[in-house]
PDB file of C-alpha atoms in Angstrom:
ATOM      1  CA  GLN Y1208      76.138 105.186  91.448  1.00  0.00           C
ATOM      2  CA  VAL Y1209      79.075 106.791  92.816  1.00  0.00           C
ATOM      3  CA  GLN Y1210      81.475 108.208  89.453  1.00  0.00           C
ATOM      4  CA  LEU Y1211      83.545 110.296  87.800  1.00  0.00           C
ATOM      5  CA  VAL Y1212      83.577 110.736  84.121  1.00  0.00           C
ATOM      6  CA  GLU Y1213      85.845 111.854  82.411  1.00  0.00           C
ATOM      7  CA  SER Y1214      85.635 113.674  78.350  1.00  0.00           C
ATOM      8  CA  GLY Y1215      86.560 116.050  76.184  1.00  0.00           C
ATOM      9  CA  GLY Y1216      89.994 114.622  75.164  1.00  0.00           C
ATOM     10  CA  GLY Y1217      91.275 114.203  71.443  1.00  0.00           C
ATOM     11  CA  VAL Y1218      93.893 115.071  69.232  1.00  0.00           C
ATOM     12  CA  VAL Y1219      95.315 118.616  69.074  1.00  0.00           C
ATOM     13  CA  GLN Y1220      98.092 119.780  67.267  1.00  0.00           C
ATOM     14  CA  PRO Y1221     100.771 121.838  69.814  1.00  0.00           C
ATOM     15  CA  GLY Y1222     100.095 125.295  70.834  1.00  0.00           C
ATOM     16  CA  ARG Y1223      96.507 124.441  70.763  1.00  0.00           C
ATOM     17  CA  SER Y1224      94.276 124.913  74.012  1.00  0.00           C
ATOM     18  CA  LEU Y1225      91.871 122.154  75.080  1.00  0.00           C
ATOM     19  CA  ARG Y1226      89.206 121.694  77.146  1.00  0.00           C
ATOM     20  CA  LEU Y1227      88.828 118.218  79.890  1.00  0.00           C
ATOM     21  CA  SER Y1228      85.305 117.991  81.650  1.00  0.00           C
ATOM     22  CA  CYS Y1229      84.971 115.399  84.912  1.00  0.00           C
ATOM     23  CA  ALA Y1230      81.301 114.858  85.642  1.00  0.00           C
ATOM     24  CA  ALA Y1231      81.057 114.229  89.521  1.00  0.00           C
ATOM     25  CA  SER Y1232      77.629 112.119  90.266  1.00  0.00           C
ATOM     26  CA  GLY Y1233      76.732 110.078  93.720  1.00  0.00           C
ATOM     27  CA  PHE Y1234      78.564 112.052  96.560  1.00  0.00           C
ATOM     28  CA  THR Y1235      77.895 115.793  97.525  1.00  0.00           C
ATOM     29  CA  PHE Y1236      80.485 116.863  94.593  1.00  0.00           C
ATOM     30  CA  SER Y1237      80.569 120.658  96.712  1.00  0.00           C
ATOM     31  CA  THR Y1238      82.078 118.546  99.692  1.00  0.00           C
ATOM     32  CA  PHE Y1239      85.426 117.691  97.643  1.00  0.00           C
ATOM     33  CA  GLY Y1240      88.342 118.745  96.955  1.00  0.00           C
ATOM     34  CA  MET Y1241      89.193 117.517  92.837  1.00  0.00           C
ATOM     35  CA  HIS Y1242      92.437 116.698  91.551  1.00  0.00           C
ATOM     36  CA  TRP Y1243      93.557 116.278  87.747  1.00  0.00           C
ATOM     37  CA  LEU Y1244      96.054 113.515  86.834  1.00  0.00           C
ATOM     38  CA  ARG Y1245      97.606 112.007  84.277  1.00  0.00           C
ATOM     39  CA  GLN Y1246      99.899 109.569  82.492  1.00  0.00           C
ATOM     40  CA  ALA Y1247     102.232 109.422  80.083  1.00  0.00           C
ATOM     41  CA  PRO Y1248     102.770 106.205  77.676  1.00  0.00           C
ATOM     42  CA  GLY Y1249     104.846 104.217  79.351  1.00  0.00           C
ATOM     43  CA  LYS Y1250     105.178 106.231  82.377  1.00  0.00           C
ATOM     44  CA  GLY Y1251     103.643 106.560  86.199  1.00  0.00           C
ATOM     45  CA  LEU Y1252     101.391 108.641  87.267  1.00  0.00           C
ATOM     46  CA  GLU Y1253     102.028 112.161  87.771  1.00  0.00           C
ATOM     47  CA  TRP Y1254      99.560 114.716  90.021  1.00  0.00           C
ATOM     48  CA  VAL Y1255      98.326 117.793  87.626  1.00  0.00           C
ATOM     49  CA  ALA Y1256      96.554 119.763  89.948  1.00  0.00           C
ATOM     50  CA  VAL Y1257      93.838 121.155  92.624  1.00  0.00           C
ATOM     51  CA  ILE Y1258      91.219 123.098  93.221  1.00  0.00           C
ATOM     52  CA  TRP Y1259      90.021 123.074  96.934  1.00  0.00           C
ATOM     53  CA  TYR Y1260      85.767 122.129  98.158  1.00  0.00           C
ATOM     54  CA  ASP Y1261      84.979 125.428  97.925  1.00  0.00           C
ATOM     55  CA  GLY Y1262      87.491 127.085  94.525  1.00  0.00           C
ATOM     56  CA  SER Y1263      88.902 129.250  97.272  1.00  0.00           C
ATOM     57  CA  ASN Y1264      92.763 127.128  96.335  1.00  0.00           C
ATOM     58  CA  LYS Y1265      94.112 126.378  93.077  1.00  0.00           C
ATOM     59  CA  TYR Y1266      97.292 124.443  93.351  1.00  0.00           C
ATOM     60  CA  TYR Y1267      99.379 123.139  90.398  1.00  0.00           C
ATOM     61  CA  ALA Y1268     102.499 120.544  89.588  1.00  0.00           C
ATOM     62  CA  ASP Y1269     105.439 123.226  88.494  1.00  0.00           C
ATOM     63  CA  SER Y1270     105.220 120.721  85.128  1.00  0.00           C
ATOM     64  CA  VAL Y1271     101.908 123.041  83.542  1.00  0.00           C
ATOM     65  CA  LYS Y1272     101.654 126.034  85.860  1.00  0.00           C
ATOM     66  CA  GLY Y1273     100.990 128.809  84.180  1.00  0.00           C
ATOM     67  CA  ARG Y1274      99.392 126.712  80.805  1.00  0.00           C
ATOM     68  CA  PHE Y1275      96.886 124.979  82.644  1.00  0.00           C
ATOM     69  CA  THR Y1276      94.027 126.228  84.185  1.00  0.00           C
ATOM     70  CA  ILE Y1277      91.161 124.422  86.765  1.00  0.00           C
ATOM     71  CA  SER Y1278      87.908 125.427  87.798  1.00  0.00           C
ATOM     72  CA  ARG Y1279      84.305 123.917  89.205  1.00  0.00           C
ATOM     73  CA  ASP Y1280      81.097 124.075  88.535  1.00  0.00           C
ATOM     74  CA  ASP Y1281      79.013 122.675  91.672  1.00  0.00           C
ATOM     75  CA  SER Y1282      75.872 123.847  89.763  1.00  0.00           C
ATOM     76  CA  LYS Y1283      76.590 120.958  87.278  1.00  0.00           C
ATOM     77  CA  ASN Y1284      79.186 118.863  89.684  1.00  0.00           C
ATOM     78  CA  THR Y1285      82.117 119.023  87.068  1.00  0.00           C
ATOM     79  CA  VAL Y1286      85.737 120.035  87.619  1.00  0.00           C
ATOM     80  CA  TYR Y1287      87.152 120.945  84.294  1.00  0.00           C
ATOM     81  CA  LEU Y1288      90.714 121.527  82.923  1.00  0.00           C
ATOM     82  CA  GLN Y1289      92.109 124.254  81.007  1.00  0.00           C
ATOM     83  CA  MET Y1290      95.087 123.319  78.632  1.00  0.00           C
ATOM     84  CA  ASN Y1291      96.750 126.101  77.016  1.00  0.00           C
ATOM     85  CA  SER Y1292     100.266 126.101  75.302  1.00  0.00           C
ATOM     86  CA  LEU Y1293     100.104 122.014  75.054  1.00  0.00           C
ATOM     87  CA  ARG Y1294     103.272 120.213  74.233  1.00  0.00           C
ATOM     88  CA  ALA Y1295     104.235 116.746  73.053  1.00  0.00           C
ATOM     89  CA  GLU Y1296     104.990 115.849  76.607  1.00  0.00           C
ATOM     90  CA  ASP Y1297     101.123 116.658  77.726  1.00  0.00           C
ATOM     91  CA  THR Y1298     100.375 113.502  76.049  1.00  0.00           C
ATOM     92  CA  ALA Y1299      98.816 111.065  78.599  1.00  0.00           C
ATOM     93  CA  VAL Y1300      95.389 109.301  79.681  1.00  0.00           C
ATOM     94  CA  TYR Y1301      93.818 112.741  81.789  1.00  0.00           C
ATOM     95  CA  TYR Y1302      92.332 111.346  85.205  1.00  0.00           C
ATOM     96  CA  CYS Y1303      90.154 113.315  87.405  1.00  0.00           C
ATOM     97  CA  ALA Y1304      90.432 112.208  90.908  1.00  0.00           C
ATOM     98  CA  ARG Y1305      88.400 113.170  94.626  1.00  0.00           C
ATOM     99  CA  GLY Y1306      90.795 113.678  97.609  1.00  0.00           C
ATOM    100  CA  ARG Y1307      90.873 113.275 100.940  1.00  0.00           C
ATOM    101  CA  GLY Y1308      93.351 114.096 103.551  1.00  0.00           C
ATOM    102  CA  ASP Y1309      94.790 116.817 104.556  1.00  0.00           C
ATOM    103  CA  HIS Y1310      97.007 119.141 102.437  1.00  0.00           C
ATOM    104  CA  THR Y1311     100.255 117.095 103.340  1.00  0.00           C
ATOM    105  CA  ASN Y1312      98.704 114.188 103.219  1.00  0.00           C
ATOM    106  CA  TRP Y1313      96.093 114.215  99.416  1.00  0.00           C
ATOM    107  CA  TYR Y1314      94.909 111.241  98.659  1.00  0.00           C
ATOM    108  CA  PHE Y1315      92.986 109.861  96.388  1.00  0.00           C
ATOM    109  CA  ASP Y1316      89.795 107.457  96.512  1.00  0.00           C
ATOM    110  CA  LEU Y1317      87.528 108.047  93.579  1.00  0.00           C
ATOM    111  CA  TRP Y1318      88.986 108.513  90.146  1.00  0.00           C
ATOM    112  CA  GLY Y1319      87.205 108.125  86.837  1.00  0.00           C
ATOM    113  CA  ARG Y1320      88.894 105.598  83.671  1.00  0.00           C
ATOM    114  CA  GLY Y1321      90.212 108.740  82.514  1.00  0.00           C
ATOM    115  CA  THR Y1322      90.569 110.943  78.540  1.00  0.00           C
ATOM    116  CA  LEU Y1323      93.234 110.280  76.606  1.00  0.00           C
ATOM    117  CA  VAL Y1324      94.666 113.163  75.517  1.00  0.00           C
ATOM    118  CA  SER Y1325      97.338 113.227  72.404  1.00  0.00           C
ATOM    119  CA  VAL Y1326      99.405 116.480  71.560  1.00  0.00           C
ATOM    120  CA  SER Y1327     101.218 116.047  67.623  1.00  0.00           C
ATOM    121  CA  SER Y1328     100.956 117.798  64.601  1.00  0.00           C
TER     122      SER Y1328
ATOM    123  CA  GLN T 118     112.194 108.723  86.160  1.00  0.00           C
ATOM    124  CA  SER T 119     109.313 108.618  88.750  1.00  0.00           C
ATOM    125  CA  VAL T 120     110.420 110.180  92.430  1.00  0.00           C
ATOM    126  CA  LEU T 121     109.225 106.524  94.024  1.00  0.00           C
ATOM    127  CA  THR T 122     110.864 103.866  93.228  1.00  0.00           C
ATOM    128  CA  GLN T 123     109.365 100.444  92.512  1.00  0.00           C
ATOM    129  CA  PRO T 124     109.939  97.164  91.129  1.00  0.00           C
ATOM    130  CA  PRO T 125     108.438  97.520  87.503  1.00  0.00           C
ATOM    131  CA  SER T 126     107.561  93.950  88.201  1.00  0.00           C
ATOM    132  CA  ALA T 127     106.430  90.840  90.419  1.00  0.00           C
ATOM    133  CA  SER T 128     104.610  87.543  90.343  1.00  0.00           C
ATOM    134  CA  GLU T 129     103.455  84.868  92.253  1.00  0.00           C
ATOM    135  CA  THR T 130     101.201  81.846  91.702  1.00  0.00           C
ATOM    136  CA  PRO T 131      97.097  81.783  93.638  1.00  0.00           C
ATOM    137  CA  GLY T 132      97.200  81.386  96.953  1.00  0.00           C
ATOM    138  CA  GLN T 133     100.507  82.898  97.605  1.00  0.00           C
ATOM    139  CA  ARG T 134     101.402  86.141  98.908  1.00  0.00           C
ATOM    140  CA  VAL T 135     103.462  88.493  97.325  1.00  0.00           C
ATOM    141  CA  THR T 136     105.470  92.133  98.599  1.00  0.00           C
ATOM    142  CA  ILE T 137     105.685  94.908  96.191  1.00  0.00           C
ATOM    143  CA  SER T 138     108.106  97.710  97.274  1.00  0.00           C
ATOM    144  CA  CYS T 139     107.935 101.255  97.700  1.00  0.00           C
ATOM    145  CA  SER T 140     111.740 103.693  98.296  1.00  0.00           C
ATOM    146  CA  GLY T 141     111.744 106.933  98.509  1.00  0.00           C
ATOM    147  CA  SER T 142     113.857 109.335 100.017  1.00  0.00           C
ATOM    148  CA  SER T 143     113.492 111.768 104.071  1.00  0.00           C
ATOM    149  CA  SER T 144     111.630 114.632 101.694  1.00  0.00           C
ATOM    150  CA  ASN T 145     108.919 111.864 100.782  1.00  0.00           C
ATOM    151  CA  ILE T 146     108.033 108.501 102.226  1.00  0.00           C
ATOM    152  CA  GLY T 147     110.398 109.941 105.437  1.00  0.00           C
ATOM    153  CA  SER T 148     108.408 112.495 106.411  1.00  0.00           C
ATOM    154  CA  ASN T 149     104.658 112.197 105.137  1.00  0.00           C
ATOM    155  CA  THR T 150     102.204 108.853 104.566  1.00  0.00           C
ATOM    156  CA  VAL T 151     102.753 106.408 101.710  1.00  0.00           C
ATOM    157  CA  ASN T 152      99.114 105.525  99.674  1.00  0.00           C
ATOM    158  CA  TRP T 153      99.140 102.767  97.273  1.00  0.00           C
ATOM    159  CA  TYR T 154      96.691 102.321  93.786  1.00  0.00           C
ATOM    160  CA  GLN T 155      95.775  99.699  92.154  1.00  0.00           C
ATOM    161  CA  HIS T 156      94.951 100.030  88.497  1.00  0.00           C
ATOM    162  CA  LEU T 157      92.976  96.787  87.082  1.00  0.00           C
ATOM    163  CA  PRO T 158      93.133  96.328  83.168  1.00  0.00           C
ATOM    164  CA  GLY T 159      90.488  98.959  81.806  1.00  0.00           C
ATOM    165  CA  THR T 160      88.872 100.103  84.592  1.00  0.00           C
ATOM    166  CA  ALA T 161      89.857 103.212  87.310  1.00  0.00           C
ATOM    167  CA  PRO T 162      92.724 103.597  89.391  1.00  0.00           C
ATOM    168  CA  LYS T 163      91.465 101.812  92.993  1.00  0.00           C
ATOM    169  CA  LEU T 164      92.993 103.836  96.878  1.00  0.00           C
ATOM    170  CA  LEU T 165      94.229 100.019  98.230  1.00  0.00           C
ATOM    171  CA  ILE T 166      95.706 101.697 100.884  1.00  0.00           C
ATOM    172  CA  TYR T 167      96.078 105.316 102.567  1.00  0.00           C
ATOM    173  CA  SER T 168      98.155 106.605 105.105  1.00  0.00           C
ATOM    174  CA  ASN T 169     100.569 104.156 105.393  1.00  0.00           C
ATOM    175  CA  ASP T 170      98.273 101.142 106.684  1.00  0.00           C
ATOM    176  CA  GLN T 171      94.777 101.743 106.652  1.00  0.00           C
ATOM    177  CA  ARG T 172      92.294  99.531 104.352  1.00  0.00           C
ATOM    178  CA  PRO T 173      89.124 102.254 102.612  1.00  0.00           C
ATOM    179  CA  SER T 174      85.788 100.372 103.556  1.00  0.00           C
ATOM    180  CA  GLY T 175      85.744  97.731 100.546  1.00  0.00           C
ATOM    181  CA  VAL T 176      88.405  96.400 100.255  1.00  0.00           C
ATOM    182  CA  PRO T 177      89.731  93.744 101.729  1.00  0.00           C
ATOM    183  CA  ASP T 178      92.089  92.522 104.521  1.00  0.00           C
ATOM    184  CA  ARG T 179      94.642  90.134 101.952  1.00  0.00           C
ATOM    185  CA  PHE T 180      95.624  93.859 101.024  1.00  0.00           C
ATOM    186  CA  SER T 181      97.904  95.053 103.044  1.00  0.00           C
ATOM    187  CA  GLY T 182      99.927  98.616 103.847  1.00  0.00           C
ATOM    188  CA  SER T 183     103.366  99.111 106.005  1.00  0.00           C
ATOM    189  CA  LYS T 184     106.084 101.599 105.736  1.00  0.00           C
ATOM    190  CA  SER T 185     109.706 101.816 107.800  1.00  0.00           C
ATOM    191  CA  GLY T 186     111.574 105.022 107.533  1.00  0.00           C
ATOM    192  CA  THR T 187     112.179 105.764 103.622  1.00  0.00           C
ATOM    193  CA  SER T 188     110.280 102.887 102.265  1.00  0.00           C
ATOM    194  CA  ALA T 189     106.808 101.073 102.144  1.00  0.00           C
ATOM    195  CA  SER T 190     105.932  98.027 101.305  1.00  0.00           C
ATOM    196  CA  LEU T 191     102.396  96.534 100.319  1.00  0.00           C
ATOM    197  CA  ALA T 192     101.408  93.235 100.544  1.00  0.00           C
ATOM    198  CA  ILE T 193      99.232  90.742  98.788  1.00  0.00           C
ATOM    199  CA  SER T 194      97.785  87.646 100.585  1.00  0.00           C
ATOM    200  CA  GLY T 195      95.740  84.773  99.066  1.00  0.00           C
ATOM    201  CA  LEU T 196      96.541  85.728  95.841  1.00  0.00           C
ATOM    202  CA  ARG T 197      94.098  86.274  92.460  1.00  0.00           C
ATOM    203  CA  SER T 198      93.712  85.786  89.070  1.00  0.00           C
ATOM    204  CA  GLU T 199      91.786  88.818  89.317  1.00  0.00           C
ATOM    205  CA  ASP T 200      94.472  91.296  91.531  1.00  0.00           C
ATOM    206  CA  GLU T 201      96.861  90.847  88.298  1.00  0.00           C
ATOM    207  CA  GLY T 202      97.382  94.883  87.232  1.00  0.00           C
ATOM    208  CA  ASP T 203      99.156  97.503  88.176  1.00  0.00           C
ATOM    209  CA  TYR T 204     100.162  98.737  91.503  1.00  0.00           C
ATOM    210  CA  TYR T 205     101.926 102.529  92.749  1.00  0.00           C
ATOM    211  CA  CYS T 206     102.492 103.904  96.176  1.00  0.00           C
ATOM    212  CA  ALA T 207     102.667 107.533  96.759  1.00  0.00           C
ATOM    213  CA  ALA T 208     103.460 109.968  98.760  1.00  0.00           C
ATOM    214  CA  TRP T 209     103.507 114.323  99.530  1.00  0.00           C
ATOM    215  CA  ASP T 210     107.300 115.502  98.293  1.00  0.00           C
ATOM    216  CA  ASP T 211     107.756 118.218 100.681  1.00  0.00           C
ATOM    217  CA  GLY T 212     110.459 119.610  98.259  1.00  0.00           C
ATOM    218  CA  LEU T 213     108.387 119.192  95.338  1.00  0.00           C
ATOM    219  CA  ASN T 214     105.372 120.638  97.465  1.00  0.00           C
ATOM    220  CA  GLY T 215     103.585 117.839  95.955  1.00  0.00           C
ATOM    221  CA  PRO T 216     101.921 114.211  95.500  1.00  0.00           C
ATOM    222  CA  VAL T 217     104.830 111.494  93.730  1.00  0.00           C
ATOM    223  CA  PHE T 218     104.291 108.479  92.365  1.00  0.00           C
ATOM    224  CA  GLY T 219     105.859 105.160  92.030  1.00  0.00           C
ATOM    225  CA  GLY T 220     106.225 104.313  88.211  1.00  0.00           C
ATOM    226  CA  GLY T 221     104.264 101.230  89.372  1.00  0.00           C
ATOM    227  CA  THR T 222     104.473  97.181  89.363  1.00  0.00           C
ATOM    228  CA  LYS T 223     103.127  95.116  87.145  1.00  0.00           C
ATOM    229  CA  LEU T 224     101.710  92.060  88.753  1.00  0.00           C
ATOM    230  CA  THR T 225     100.612  88.389  87.340  1.00  0.00           C
ATOM    231  CA  VAL T 226      99.105  85.869  88.826  1.00  0.00           C
ATOM    232  CA  LEU T 227     101.085  82.761  87.112  1.00  0.00           C
TER     233      LEU T 227
END
């Protein structure tokens, strides 16, 4: 079955860290760029980060640059999002998604159901 | 505030046609292609339309997309109750150097 399953969300205090995982199945994971996106309560979707299919490039939204790190382990068909120095405004449902298209026309053709991250003291 | 502007809600009766608009600027919709996503309650978001008007395999032809200038539209014909959910437009933004989204439109099938 072609799917993405996120895990690792939870409640965390401001300033602390959390690592999200996204397990892929049903497709050749190593041939796709992978993305993280998020949706804060009552807000729209926001793109967070991307890692190239071969891990050679990583890009981040300005809102998370320097605090979040995306990585992948093709042996485990898993993409990760290491989130450090978390802030209240990072509270959101985090989705991983499979990327298609070229660099200025990314679109996301497979999504997970998301994992909730709540940053609160 | 989202970079792309969508109406917060839309509604129509079963069998009818509804159109959802998405307004942007020259740095996003005006110079790049538009994609649309459907997010039904309790499910993962789903790609509906890519590259302005292309449907992925498995998406019914009841769904269609178009773009003109700095605006885009998603049309859904033959509305069904299972179409109820949130719909988002997205496009690359040259100034922000990343994909941007609309705030979403909640579709109600009356």
